[in-house]
Amino acid sequence: MQRSKGDRSLRNTPKAVRRKGSAVTIDEVAAHAGVSAMTVSRVINGHTGVREGNRERVLRSVQALDYRPNLAASTLAAAQQTCIALIYTNPSASYLRELLVGALRGSTRAAVQLLIESWDEVGPKERRDAARHLATRVAGVILPPPLCESKAIVSAFTSAGVAVVAIASSHFSGRISCVRIDDRHASRDIVAHLIAQGHRRIGYITGDPNQTASALRSQGYRDALDGAGIAQDDALVAPGYFTYRSGLEAAEHLLALPHPPTAIFASNDDMASAVVSVAHRRGLQVPGDLSVVGFDDTSASTMVWPELTTIHQPVADMADTAIDILLREIRRTPTSRQATVNHVLPHELITRASVSVATG
């Protein structure tokens, strides 16, 4: 069969040019330039160590074949090689659940590897050793409380060049970024809600003194009382540690007072749930005899009866946002200045059935 002149010209044209309906591949660019696919990859990604002659041949072939690198695929491949760790020692299972939901959501969206580690049974020295070991395996770390408050743990990672984002900590500095809410403002809001319902004798269960959020929530409690002209009574303040058991002990103490409070604000939902339990055991009606409010809006707030009025702290969104902040830090160029982030998310007062108007 006789071929036309056009047929003969096709035989001498690179295969990539003839395939109008499909993308040119990196192998076809390499064949056209007479170099390896690895050399092509190094040229288009701006790597050094390529001979100038080879670089010029690759660039000419890229232009001749109208090669367009698949940037989405390149980004995905790079992301899949990025490993981020979430380390926790939080005593609240409901708080931990929200952290995991957010971190998994963020890591899935960004296509990064997420390593989850529990240091609940690890002592202080072992934690420092574990941090130094982990720093050799990951590019970034999410530290929720109380680990984010440990200077030794933070230093172990930052000194190794690992990016760190703290969750729910006010220890913002130039060393690490943080994602949080305004705990002081949020605490003031929920106590002001109790005051608006006519409560003047308001008990308060503190959080773990080793966490900065605890001090801020205590300050918010005092701010609300001062703003309403209510004298502060230290007898109405009981220590708590963000655990259900500490909430039980604190509630027993407050409700045994000769003049008990008409409302109790607990620094997290776990302790507030414990208050409801103690009140029921004592034959008190919630909220008829005692109004109870919590903090965080975790699953614990809706697993008791009545369901708790609380502050919604977007824990899942905080963990999700932490992933984004870490990736920006990890992918910054070596010459760019490190810019830590103090990211404050909004909180919300969630009103449910655990609060009523004060009767006495």
Tab-separated table of C-alpha atoms in Angstrom, residues 50-277:
chain	number	residue	atom	x	y	z
A	50	VAL	CA	22.200	18.558	36.402
A	51	ARG	CA	24.699	19.287	33.632
A	52	GLU	CA	23.888	22.534	31.858
A	53	GLY	CA	23.799	20.799	28.470
A	54	ASN	CA	21.295	18.228	29.716
A	55	ARG	CA	19.223	20.938	31.358
A	56	GLU	CA	18.991	22.865	28.090
A	57	ARG	CA	18.004	19.726	26.118
A	58	VAL	CA	15.273	18.916	28.624
A	59	LEU	CA	13.900	22.459	28.525
A	60	ARG	CA	13.866	22.443	24.711
A	61	SER	CA	12.028	19.100	24.720
A	62	VAL	CA	9.524	20.348	27.291
A	63	GLN	CA	8.751	23.297	25.034
A	64	ALA	CA	8.676	21.268	21.823
A	65	LEU	CA	6.337	18.641	23.236
A	66	ASP	CA	4.250	21.136	25.247
A	67	TYR	CA	4.817	19.025	28.344
A	68	ARG	CA	2.788	20.050	31.403
A	69	PRO	CA	3.817	18.409	34.692
A	70	ASN	CA	0.994	16.927	36.758
A	71	LEU	CA	1.322	19.292	39.704
A	72	ALA	CA	-1.574	17.720	41.557
A	73	ALA	CA	0.072	14.321	41.444
A	74	SER	CA	3.394	15.801	42.517
A	75	THR	CA	1.780	17.548	45.452
A	76	LEU	CA	-0.048	14.379	46.461
A	77	ALA	CA	3.135	12.323	46.318
A	78	ALA	CA	4.968	14.861	48.454
A	79	ALA	CA	2.119	14.959	50.952
A	80	GLN	CA	2.031	11.197	51.292
A	81	GLN	CA	5.679	11.296	52.338
A	82	THR	CA	4.898	13.811	55.105
A	83	CYS	CA	4.312	12.297	58.526
A	84	ILE	CA	2.629	14.230	61.333
A	85	ALA	CA	2.227	12.925	64.881
A	86	LEU	CA	-0.593	13.571	67.322
A	87	ILE	CA	0.529	12.757	70.863
A	88	TYR	CA	-1.923	12.738	73.739
A	89	THR	CA	-2.121	12.122	77.477
A	90	ASN	CA	-5.541	13.676	78.011
A	91	PRO	CA	-7.653	12.064	80.754
A	92	SER	CA	-10.943	12.989	79.020
A	93	ALA	CA	-12.070	10.347	76.524
A	94	SER	CA	-14.688	12.669	75.037
A	95	TYR	CA	-12.118	15.450	74.479
A	96	LEU	CA	-9.731	12.932	72.919
A	97	ARG	CA	-12.456	11.730	70.564
A	98	GLU	CA	-12.917	15.263	69.203
A	99	LEU	CA	-9.149	15.657	68.740
A	100	LEU	CA	-8.917	12.429	66.768
A	101	VAL	CA	-11.893	13.284	64.574
A	102	GLY	CA	-10.347	16.619	63.619
A	103	ALA	CA	-6.826	15.288	63.090
A	104	LEU	CA	-8.051	12.403	60.935
A	105	ARG	CA	-10.218	14.757	58.902
A	106	GLY	CA	-7.335	17.146	58.302
A	107	SER	CA	-4.780	14.464	57.481
A	108	THR	CA	-7.169	12.777	55.042
A	109	ARG	CA	-7.901	16.048	53.274
A	110	ALA	CA	-4.186	16.886	53.003
A	111	ALA	CA	-3.185	13.281	52.171
A	112	VAL	CA	-0.507	13.196	54.874
A	113	GLN	CA	0.403	10.318	57.144
A	114	LEU	CA	-0.946	10.675	60.693
A	115	LEU	CA	0.827	8.905	63.534
A	116	ILE	CA	-1.152	8.742	66.795
A	117	GLU	CA	0.701	8.054	70.034
A	118	SER	CA	-0.518	7.756	73.622
A	119	TRP	CA	1.913	8.724	76.373
A	120	ASP	CA	-0.532	8.104	79.223
A	121	GLU	CA	1.715	5.510	80.874
A	122	VAL	CA	5.007	7.259	80.084
A	123	GLY	CA	6.929	9.156	82.773
A	124	PRO	CA	8.555	12.589	82.313
A	125	LYS	CA	12.046	11.298	81.495
A	126	GLU	CA	10.700	8.617	79.166
A	127	ARG	CA	8.588	11.273	77.427
A	128	ARG	CA	11.673	13.356	76.661
A	129	ASP	CA	13.443	10.293	75.281
A	130	ALA	CA	10.361	9.371	73.244
A	131	ALA	CA	10.167	12.912	71.854
A	132	ARG	CA	13.804	12.832	70.734
A	133	HIS	CA	13.249	9.474	69.041
A	134	LEU	CA	10.009	10.561	67.386
A	135	ALA	CA	11.671	13.738	66.096
A	136	THR	CA	13.727	11.577	63.717
A	137	ARG	CA	10.582	10.105	62.131
A	138	VAL	CA	8.124	12.983	61.713
A	139	ALA	CA	8.048	16.428	60.129
A	140	GLY	CA	5.461	17.920	62.451
A	141	VAL	CA	3.754	17.335	65.791
A	142	ILE	CA	0.382	18.282	67.285
A	143	LEU	CA	0.531	18.648	71.066
A	144	PRO	CA	-2.761	18.956	72.966
A	145	PRO	CA	-2.779	19.741	76.695
A	146	PRO	CA	-1.047	18.955	78.937
A	147	LEU	CA	1.920	18.006	76.716
A	148	CYS	CA	1.880	21.388	74.977
A	149	GLU	CA	2.645	23.007	78.346
A	150	SER	CA	5.905	21.048	78.770
A	151	LYS	CA	8.946	23.120	77.844
A	152	ALA	CA	11.103	19.972	77.795
A	153	ILE	CA	8.843	18.188	75.297
A	154	VAL	CA	8.493	21.248	73.078
A	155	SER	CA	12.263	21.818	73.120
A	156	ALA	CA	12.948	18.196	72.183
A	157	PHE	CA	11.019	18.690	68.954
A	158	THR	CA	11.919	22.271	68.045
A	159	SER	CA	15.633	21.730	68.615
A	160	ALA	CA	15.434	18.890	66.087
A	161	GLY	CA	13.780	21.164	63.531
A	162	VAL	CA	10.326	19.576	63.875
A	163	ALA	CA	7.350	21.917	63.461
A	164	VAL	CA	5.025	22.000	66.490
A	165	VAL	CA	1.463	23.239	66.921
A	166	ALA	CA	-0.056	23.417	70.403
A	167	ILE	CA	-3.766	22.878	70.926
A	168	ALA	CA	-5.665	24.953	73.540
A	169	SER	CA	-2.631	26.594	75.102
A	170	SER	CA	-1.946	30.278	75.729
A	171	HIS	CA	1.815	29.667	75.816
A	172	PHE	CA	2.254	31.424	72.492
A	173	SER	CA	5.827	32.272	71.609
A	174	GLY	CA	8.121	32.575	68.647
A	175	ARG	CA	9.010	28.889	68.896
A	176	ILE	CA	5.720	27.139	68.173
A	177	SER	CA	2.299	27.933	66.751
A	178	CYS	CA	-0.948	27.389	68.615
A	179	VAL	CA	-4.658	26.972	67.905
A	180	ARG	CA	-7.042	27.925	70.699
A	181	ILE	CA	-10.129	29.801	71.774
A	182	ASP	CA	-10.298	32.784	74.115
A	183	ASP	CA	-10.806	30.761	77.321
A	184	ARG	CA	-11.146	33.813	79.542
A	185	HIS	CA	-13.854	35.362	77.378
A	186	ALA	CA	-15.691	32.036	77.021
A	187	SER	CA	-15.673	31.441	80.777
A	188	ARG	CA	-16.965	34.931	81.405
A	189	ASP	CA	-19.791	34.339	78.913
A	190	ILE	CA	-21.099	31.187	80.582
A	191	VAL	CA	-20.944	32.627	84.109
A	192	ALA	CA	-22.709	35.747	82.847
A	193	HIS	CA	-25.443	33.447	81.526
A	194	LEU	CA	-25.944	32.023	85.032
A	195	ILE	CA	-26.031	35.515	86.486
A	196	ALA	CA	-28.647	36.538	83.907
A	197	GLN	CA	-30.828	33.693	85.243
A	198	GLY	CA	-30.706	35.265	88.694
A	199	HIS	CA	-27.913	33.159	90.246
A	200	ARG	CA	-25.691	34.987	92.717
A	201	ARG	CA	-24.127	32.106	94.621
A	202	ILE	CA	-22.202	30.313	91.855
A	203	GLY	CA	-19.805	27.492	92.639
A	204	TYR	CA	-16.761	26.914	90.461
A	205	ILE	CA	-14.644	23.795	89.855
A	206	THR	CA	-11.212	24.677	88.502
A	207	GLY	CA	-9.221	22.848	85.862
A	208	ASP	CA	-5.804	21.239	86.094
A	209	PRO	CA	-3.403	23.866	87.495
A	210	ASN	CA	-0.678	22.647	85.122
A	211	GLN	CA	-2.629	23.922	82.098
A	212	THR	CA	-2.750	27.582	81.088
A	213	ALA	CA	-6.392	27.290	80.020
A	214	SER	CA	-7.346	26.606	83.650
A	215	ALA	CA	-6.013	29.945	84.852
A	216	LEU	CA	-7.796	31.775	82.043
A	217	ARG	CA	-11.136	30.114	82.817
A	218	SER	CA	-10.725	31.003	86.482
A	219	GLN	CA	-10.073	34.606	85.515
A	220	GLY	CA	-13.186	34.618	83.338
A	221	TYR	CA	-15.254	33.350	86.278
A	222	ARG	CA	-13.965	36.215	88.445
A	223	ASP	CA	-14.485	38.756	85.645
A	224	ALA	CA	-18.171	37.830	85.370
A	225	LEU	CA	-18.707	38.109	89.124
A	226	ASP	CA	-16.923	41.465	89.283
A	227	GLY	CA	-18.883	42.748	86.316
A	228	ALA	CA	-22.160	41.944	88.102
A	229	GLY	CA	-21.009	43.377	91.429
A	230	ILE	CA	-21.035	39.935	93.108
A	231	ALA	CA	-18.486	39.461	95.894
A	232	GLN	CA	-16.089	36.569	95.307
A	233	ASP	CA	-16.321	33.780	97.879
A	234	ASP	CA	-13.338	31.421	97.972
A	235	ALA	CA	-15.490	28.817	99.726
A	236	LEU	CA	-17.379	28.377	96.444
A	237	VAL	CA	-14.231	27.420	94.517
A	238	ALA	CA	-13.150	23.759	94.535
A	239	PRO	CA	-10.115	22.190	92.824
A	240	GLY	CA	-10.569	19.958	89.794
A	241	TYR	CA	-8.248	18.248	87.320
A	242	PHE	CA	-10.453	17.849	84.232
A	243	THR	CA	-11.331	14.283	85.312
A	244	TYR	CA	-14.734	12.856	86.206
A	245	ARG	CA	-13.460	11.666	89.584
A	246	SER	CA	-12.137	15.097	90.526
A	247	GLY	CA	-15.545	16.485	89.576
A	248	LEU	CA	-17.230	14.058	91.979
A	249	GLU	CA	-15.007	15.127	94.859
A	250	ALA	CA	-15.430	18.826	94.113
A	251	ALA	CA	-19.226	18.532	93.853
A	252	GLU	CA	-19.437	16.651	97.139
A	253	HIS	CA	-17.482	19.445	98.803
A	254	LEU	CA	-19.551	22.295	97.314
A	255	LEU	CA	-22.941	20.697	97.937
A	256	ALA	CA	-22.016	19.894	101.556
A	257	LEU	CA	-21.456	23.571	102.393
A	258	PRO	CA	-23.802	25.062	105.026
A	259	HIS	CA	-24.932	27.513	102.345
A	260	PRO	CA	-24.425	25.617	99.054
A	261	PRO	CA	-24.426	27.269	95.634
A	262	THR	CA	-27.532	27.494	93.460
A	263	ALA	CA	-25.406	26.915	90.358
A	264	ILE	CA	-22.067	25.258	89.633
A	265	PHE	CA	-19.737	25.974	86.720
A	266	ALA	CA	-17.277	23.137	86.060
A	267	SER	CA	-14.237	23.774	83.851
A	268	ASN	CA	-15.043	20.886	81.521
A	269	ASP	CA	-17.980	18.649	80.636
A	270	ASP	CA	-16.588	15.566	82.365
A	271	MET	CA	-16.547	17.344	85.717
A	272	ALA	CA	-19.934	18.950	85.061
A	273	SER	CA	-21.389	15.485	84.382
A	274	ALA	CA	-19.994	14.380	87.736
A	275	VAL	CA	-21.758	17.320	89.415
A	276	VAL	CA	-25.081	16.194	87.952
A	277	SER	CA	-24.458	12.670	89.274
